[in-house]
Coordinates of C-alpha atoms (C1' of nucleotides) in Angstrom, one line a residue:
Chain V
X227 CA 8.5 -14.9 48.8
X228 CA 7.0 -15.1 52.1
X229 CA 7.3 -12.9 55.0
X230 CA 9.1 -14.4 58.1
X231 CA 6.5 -16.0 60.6
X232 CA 7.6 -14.4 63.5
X233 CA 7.8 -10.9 62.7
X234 CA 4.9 -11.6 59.8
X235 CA 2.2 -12.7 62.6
X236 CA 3.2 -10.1 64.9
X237 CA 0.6 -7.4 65.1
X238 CA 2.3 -4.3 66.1
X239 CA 4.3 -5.2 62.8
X240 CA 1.9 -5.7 60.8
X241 CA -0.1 -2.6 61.6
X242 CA 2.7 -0.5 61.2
X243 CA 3.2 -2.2 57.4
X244 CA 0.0 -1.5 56.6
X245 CA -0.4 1.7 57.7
X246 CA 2.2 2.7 55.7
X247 CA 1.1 1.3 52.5
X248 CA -2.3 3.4 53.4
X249 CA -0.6 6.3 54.3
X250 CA 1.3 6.0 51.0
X251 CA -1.9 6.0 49.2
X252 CA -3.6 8.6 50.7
X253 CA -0.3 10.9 50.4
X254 CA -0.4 10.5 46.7
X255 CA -4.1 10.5 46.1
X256 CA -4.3 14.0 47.8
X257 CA -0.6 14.9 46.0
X258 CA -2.3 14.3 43.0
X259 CA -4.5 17.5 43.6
X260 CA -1.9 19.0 45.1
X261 CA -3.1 18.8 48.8
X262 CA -2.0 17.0 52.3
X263 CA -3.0 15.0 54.6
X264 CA -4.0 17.8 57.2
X265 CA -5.9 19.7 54.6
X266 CA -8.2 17.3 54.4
X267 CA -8.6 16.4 58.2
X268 CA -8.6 20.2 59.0
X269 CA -11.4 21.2 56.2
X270 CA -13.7 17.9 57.5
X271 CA -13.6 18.6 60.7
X272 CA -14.2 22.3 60.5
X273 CA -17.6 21.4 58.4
X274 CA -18.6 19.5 60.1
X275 CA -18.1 21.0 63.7
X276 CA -18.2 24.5 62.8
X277 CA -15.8 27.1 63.5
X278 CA -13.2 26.8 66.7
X279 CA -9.7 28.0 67.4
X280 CA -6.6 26.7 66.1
X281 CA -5.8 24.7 69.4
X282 CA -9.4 23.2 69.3
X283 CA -8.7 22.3 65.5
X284 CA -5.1 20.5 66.7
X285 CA -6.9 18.8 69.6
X286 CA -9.6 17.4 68.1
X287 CA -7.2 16.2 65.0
X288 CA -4.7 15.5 66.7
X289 CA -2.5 17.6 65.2
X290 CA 0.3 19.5 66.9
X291 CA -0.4 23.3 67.4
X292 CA 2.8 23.9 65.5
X293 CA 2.2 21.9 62.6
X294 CA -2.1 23.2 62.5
X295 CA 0.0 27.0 62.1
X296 CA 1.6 25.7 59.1
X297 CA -1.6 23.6 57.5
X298 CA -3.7 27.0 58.5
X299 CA -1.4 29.1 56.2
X300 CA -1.2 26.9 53.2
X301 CA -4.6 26.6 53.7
X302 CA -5.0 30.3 54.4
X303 CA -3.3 31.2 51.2
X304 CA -5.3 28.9 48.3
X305 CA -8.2 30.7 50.3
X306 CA -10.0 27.4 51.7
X307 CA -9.9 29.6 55.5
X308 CA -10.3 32.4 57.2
X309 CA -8.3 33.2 60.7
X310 CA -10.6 36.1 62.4
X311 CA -9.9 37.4 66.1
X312 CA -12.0 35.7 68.8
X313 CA -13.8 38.9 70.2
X314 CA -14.8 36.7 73.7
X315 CA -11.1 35.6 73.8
X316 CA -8.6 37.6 72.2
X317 CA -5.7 34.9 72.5
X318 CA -7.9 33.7 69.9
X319 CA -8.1 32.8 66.1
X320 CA -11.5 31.4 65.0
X321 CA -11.0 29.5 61.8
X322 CA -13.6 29.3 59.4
X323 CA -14.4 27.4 55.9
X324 CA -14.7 29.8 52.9
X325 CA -17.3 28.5 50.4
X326 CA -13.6 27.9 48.2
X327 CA -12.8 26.0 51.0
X328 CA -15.6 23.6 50.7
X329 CA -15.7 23.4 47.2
X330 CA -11.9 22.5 47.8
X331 CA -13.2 19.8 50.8
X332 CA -15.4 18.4 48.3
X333 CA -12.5 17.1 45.7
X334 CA -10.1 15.8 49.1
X335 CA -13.3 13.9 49.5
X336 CA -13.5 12.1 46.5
X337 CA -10.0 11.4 46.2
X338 CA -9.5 10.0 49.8
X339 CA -13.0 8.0 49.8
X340 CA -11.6 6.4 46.8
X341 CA -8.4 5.3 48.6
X342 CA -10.6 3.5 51.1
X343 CA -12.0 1.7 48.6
X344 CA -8.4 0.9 47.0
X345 CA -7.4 -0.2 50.6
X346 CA -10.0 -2.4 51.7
X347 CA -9.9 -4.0 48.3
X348 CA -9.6 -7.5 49.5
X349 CA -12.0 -7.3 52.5
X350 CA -15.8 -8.3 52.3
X351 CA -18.1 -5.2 53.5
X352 CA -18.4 -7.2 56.7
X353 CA -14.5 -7.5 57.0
X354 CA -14.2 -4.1 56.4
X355 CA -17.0 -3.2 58.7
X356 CA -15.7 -5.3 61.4
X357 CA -11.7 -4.3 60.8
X358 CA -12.9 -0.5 61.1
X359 CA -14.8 -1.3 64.5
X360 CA -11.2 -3.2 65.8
X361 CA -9.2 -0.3 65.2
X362 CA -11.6 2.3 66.7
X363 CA -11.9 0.0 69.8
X364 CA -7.6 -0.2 69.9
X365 CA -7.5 3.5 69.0
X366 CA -10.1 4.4 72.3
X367 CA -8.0 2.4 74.8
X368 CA -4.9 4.3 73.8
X369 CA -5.9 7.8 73.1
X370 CA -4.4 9.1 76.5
X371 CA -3.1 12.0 74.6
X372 CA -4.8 15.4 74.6
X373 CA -8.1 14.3 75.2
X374 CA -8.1 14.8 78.8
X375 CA -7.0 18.6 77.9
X376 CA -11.1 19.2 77.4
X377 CA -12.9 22.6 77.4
X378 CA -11.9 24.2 74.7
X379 CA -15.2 25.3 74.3
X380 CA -15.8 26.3 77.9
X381 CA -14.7 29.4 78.2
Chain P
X721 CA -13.9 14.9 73.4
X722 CA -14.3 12.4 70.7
X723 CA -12.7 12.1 67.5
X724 CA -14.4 14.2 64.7
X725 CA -17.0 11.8 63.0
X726 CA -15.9 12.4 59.1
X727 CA -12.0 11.5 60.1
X728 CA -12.7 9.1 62.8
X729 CA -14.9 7.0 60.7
X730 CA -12.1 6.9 58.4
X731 CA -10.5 3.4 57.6
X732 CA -6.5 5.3 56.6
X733 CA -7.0 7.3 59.6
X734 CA -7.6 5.0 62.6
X735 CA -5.2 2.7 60.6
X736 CA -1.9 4.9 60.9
X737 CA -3.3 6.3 64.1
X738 CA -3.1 3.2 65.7
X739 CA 0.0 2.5 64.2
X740 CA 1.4 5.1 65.5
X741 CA 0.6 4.2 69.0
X742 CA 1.8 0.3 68.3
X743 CA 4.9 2.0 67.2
X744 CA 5.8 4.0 70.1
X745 CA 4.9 1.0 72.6
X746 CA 7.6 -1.0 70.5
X747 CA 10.1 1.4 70.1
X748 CA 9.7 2.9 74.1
X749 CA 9.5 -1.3 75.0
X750 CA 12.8 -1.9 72.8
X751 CA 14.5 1.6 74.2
X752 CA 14.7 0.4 77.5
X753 CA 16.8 -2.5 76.8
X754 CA 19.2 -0.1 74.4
X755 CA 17.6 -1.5 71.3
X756 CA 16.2 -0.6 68.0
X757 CA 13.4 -2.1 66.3
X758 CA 15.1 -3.6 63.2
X759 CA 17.9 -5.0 65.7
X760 CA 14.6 -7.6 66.8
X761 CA 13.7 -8.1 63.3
X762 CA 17.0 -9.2 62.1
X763 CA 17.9 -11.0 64.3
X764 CA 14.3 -12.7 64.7
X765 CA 14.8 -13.7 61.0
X766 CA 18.3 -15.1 61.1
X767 CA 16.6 -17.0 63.8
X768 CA 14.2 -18.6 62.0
X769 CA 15.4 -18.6 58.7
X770 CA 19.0 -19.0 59.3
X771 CA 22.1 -17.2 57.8
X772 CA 21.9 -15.1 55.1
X773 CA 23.4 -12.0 53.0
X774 CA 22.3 -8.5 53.8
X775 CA 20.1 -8.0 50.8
X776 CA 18.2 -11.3 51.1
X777 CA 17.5 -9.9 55.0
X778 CA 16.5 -6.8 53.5
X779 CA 13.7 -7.8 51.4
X780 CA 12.7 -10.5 53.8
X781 CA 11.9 -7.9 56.4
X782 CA 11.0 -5.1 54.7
X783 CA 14.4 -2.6 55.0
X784 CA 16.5 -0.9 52.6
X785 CA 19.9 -2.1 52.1
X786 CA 20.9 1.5 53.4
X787 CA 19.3 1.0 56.7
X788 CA 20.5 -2.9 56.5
X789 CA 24.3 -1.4 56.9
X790 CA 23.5 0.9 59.9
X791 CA 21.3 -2.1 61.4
X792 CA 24.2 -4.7 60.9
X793 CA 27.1 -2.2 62.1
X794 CA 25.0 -1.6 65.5
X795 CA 24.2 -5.9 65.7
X796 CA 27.7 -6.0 64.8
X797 CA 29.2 -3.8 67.5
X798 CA 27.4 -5.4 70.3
X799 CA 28.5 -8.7 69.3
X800 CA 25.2 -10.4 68.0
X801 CA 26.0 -11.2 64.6
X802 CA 29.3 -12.0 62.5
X803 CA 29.4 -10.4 58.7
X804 CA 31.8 -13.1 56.5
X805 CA 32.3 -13.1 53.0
X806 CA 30.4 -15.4 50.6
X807 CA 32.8 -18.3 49.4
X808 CA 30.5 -18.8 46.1
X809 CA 29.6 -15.0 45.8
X810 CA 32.2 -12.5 46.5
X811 CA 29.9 -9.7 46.2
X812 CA 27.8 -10.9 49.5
X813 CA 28.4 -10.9 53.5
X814 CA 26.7 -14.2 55.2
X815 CA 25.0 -12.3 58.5
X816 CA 25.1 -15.2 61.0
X817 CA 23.3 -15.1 64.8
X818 CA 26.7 -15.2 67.3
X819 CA 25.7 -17.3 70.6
X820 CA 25.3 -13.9 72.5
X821 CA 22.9 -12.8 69.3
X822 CA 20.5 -15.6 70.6
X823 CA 20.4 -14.5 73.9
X824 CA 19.8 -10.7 73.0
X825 CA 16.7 -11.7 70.9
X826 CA 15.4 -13.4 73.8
X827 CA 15.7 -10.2 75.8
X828 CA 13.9 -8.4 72.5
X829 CA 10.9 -11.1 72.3
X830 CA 10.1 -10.9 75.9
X831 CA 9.5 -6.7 75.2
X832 CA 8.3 -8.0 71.8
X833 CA 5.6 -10.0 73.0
X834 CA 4.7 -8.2 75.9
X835 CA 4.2 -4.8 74.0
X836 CA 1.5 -7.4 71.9
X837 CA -0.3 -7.9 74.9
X838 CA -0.8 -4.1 75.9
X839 CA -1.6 -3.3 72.5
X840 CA -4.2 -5.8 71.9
X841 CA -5.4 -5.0 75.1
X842 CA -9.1 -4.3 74.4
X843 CA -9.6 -7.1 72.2
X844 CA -10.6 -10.2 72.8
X845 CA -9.1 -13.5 71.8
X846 CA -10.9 -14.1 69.1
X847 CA -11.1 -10.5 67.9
X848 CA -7.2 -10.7 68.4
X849 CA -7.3 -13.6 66.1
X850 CA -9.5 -11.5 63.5
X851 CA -7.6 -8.5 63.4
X852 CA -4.3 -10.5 62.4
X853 CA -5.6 -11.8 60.3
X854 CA -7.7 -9.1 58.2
X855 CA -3.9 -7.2 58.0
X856 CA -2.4 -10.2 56.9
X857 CA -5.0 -10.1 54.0
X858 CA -4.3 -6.3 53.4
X859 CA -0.4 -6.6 53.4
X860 CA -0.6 -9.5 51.3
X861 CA -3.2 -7.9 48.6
X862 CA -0.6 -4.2 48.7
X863 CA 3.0 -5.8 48.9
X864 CA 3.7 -4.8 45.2
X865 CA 7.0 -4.2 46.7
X866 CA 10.4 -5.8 46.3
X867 CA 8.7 -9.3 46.6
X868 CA 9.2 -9.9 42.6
X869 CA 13.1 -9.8 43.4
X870 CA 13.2 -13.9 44.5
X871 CA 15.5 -15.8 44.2
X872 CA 18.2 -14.7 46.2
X873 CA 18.6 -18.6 47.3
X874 CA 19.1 -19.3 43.9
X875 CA 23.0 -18.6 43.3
Chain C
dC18 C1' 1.2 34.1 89.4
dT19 C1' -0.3 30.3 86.3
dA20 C1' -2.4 28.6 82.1
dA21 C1' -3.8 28.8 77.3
dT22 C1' -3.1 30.5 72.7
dA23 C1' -0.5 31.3 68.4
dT24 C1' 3.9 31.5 66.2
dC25 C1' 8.6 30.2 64.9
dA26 C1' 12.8 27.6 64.8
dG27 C1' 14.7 23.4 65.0
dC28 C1' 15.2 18.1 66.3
dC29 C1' 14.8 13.0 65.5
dT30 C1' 13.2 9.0 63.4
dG31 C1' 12.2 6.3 59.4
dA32 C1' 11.6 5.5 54.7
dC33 C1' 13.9 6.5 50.8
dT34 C1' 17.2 8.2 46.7
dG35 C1' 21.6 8.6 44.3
dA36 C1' 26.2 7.6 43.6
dC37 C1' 29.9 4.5 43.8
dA38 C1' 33.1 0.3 43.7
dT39 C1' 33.1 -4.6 43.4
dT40 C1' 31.7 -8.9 41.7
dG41 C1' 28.6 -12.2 38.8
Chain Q
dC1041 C1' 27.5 -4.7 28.9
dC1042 C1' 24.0 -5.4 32.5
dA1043 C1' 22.6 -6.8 37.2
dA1044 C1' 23.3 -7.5 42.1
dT1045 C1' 25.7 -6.4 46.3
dG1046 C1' 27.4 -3.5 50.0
dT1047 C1' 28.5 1.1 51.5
dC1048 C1' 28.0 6.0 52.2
dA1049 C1' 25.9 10.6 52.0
dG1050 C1' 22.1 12.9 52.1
dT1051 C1' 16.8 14.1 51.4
dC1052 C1' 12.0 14.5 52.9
dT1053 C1' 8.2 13.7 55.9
dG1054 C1' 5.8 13.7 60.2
dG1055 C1' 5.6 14.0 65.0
dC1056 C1' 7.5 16.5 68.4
dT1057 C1' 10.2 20.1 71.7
dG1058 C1' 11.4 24.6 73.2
dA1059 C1' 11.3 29.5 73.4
dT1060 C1' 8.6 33.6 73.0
dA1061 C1' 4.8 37.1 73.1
dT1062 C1' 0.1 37.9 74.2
dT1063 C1' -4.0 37.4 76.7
dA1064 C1' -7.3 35.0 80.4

DNA sequence: CTAATATCAGCCTGACTGACATTG
DNA sequence: CCAATGTCAGTCTGGCTGATATTA
């Protein structure tokens, strides 16, 4: 069975269908080891950029302060983080990766590279090169969310 | 402030990111003429594919039966569609497209198709082209979904 | 005084589940 | 007896709002 043409060549449609289905995957790849989505973004991106506050964390994830307290206490609690008082800025928490934590990043990795891999099944390496530069170039025009809310590290 | 490297590199990630935003522009594009974003898929298929019972216009587009019944109540209500028993299958409503259905959906395409322009914005033609149809080729490689279930011409 | 930070409680939408009665 | 249909009630997730206390 076929979709119907008009809503099955409609864009907006079928980006929010596929999304799902990747969402879906990634969801139960990282259920599998008992983790969520934000686990994962939150442990990258503090790795990577080193140690910030829990508003710097949300920003840069775009994750909602609100939801980064929750993430930061699950996370807090199988020991993957540290909250310690910013002495320069007492409204402060700095978040930081505990060597569980990245031994804990390394297994979200594997599981969540591996759903690429299961999601760009049918595309060539060029297809999924060039799908991966589409998206970033949609996602830059309409990221006018929290990004002009900069300085977080100016302080 | 750019996205983190590790996430925004990240296929799953732009890809409900994105969606996200396609979403809202629908739904906020939709919400200023009072309607919902299934009403403008239902009734785009009965369009097209003419009348139908509920569960064939659920797994045509993609929406549980439960949400079909709130969908079809609301259609219903404002006069777009007529529910009437199936002569040769008592178990089944035909939906049908009532004349002032027709003229709704061509309220709900112009937002529709509008809301395509502004999110493709960046891209051009051709890219526009390309990204179509790279999603087709995903949704069509991960619809494992109710698509077995055919036949519901068949009676 | 205004703004940012962290926390908590709760809302709304959308996808989905389970139960049920009717009909094939 | 089993399967499909339509209906209803309710769950769970994710993104979000609002209120509050603290500090800059």
């Amino acid at each position: 069975m076929e979709l119907p043409a008009i809503v099955g060549g409609l864009p907006s449609w079928l980006l929010t269908q596929t999304a799902m289905h990747a969402s879906r995957l990634v969801t139960e790849s990282l259920g599998e080891v008992g983790a969520r989505r934000f686990h994962y973004r939150v442990l990258a991106s503090l790795e990577q950029d080193g140690p910030m506050s829990q508003a710097a964390l949300g920003r840069r994830n775009r994750i909602h302060l609100s939801d980064m307290v929750a993430t930061l206490n699950q996370l807090a609690e199988e020991g993957s983080i540290v909250r310690t008082p910013d002495p320069h800025d007492r409204r402060r928490n700095v978040v930081t990766v505990t060597a569980r934590g990245r031994t804990r990043l390394r297994k979200l990795e594997k599981q969540v590279h591996q759903v690429q891999d299961d999601l760009l099944a049918p595309l060539t390496p060029d297809e999924r090169t060039e799908f991966t530069r589409l998206l970033v170039l949609l996602l830059e025009h309409h990221h006018t969310g929290p990004d002009e809310a900069m300085s977080e590290q100016t302080h």
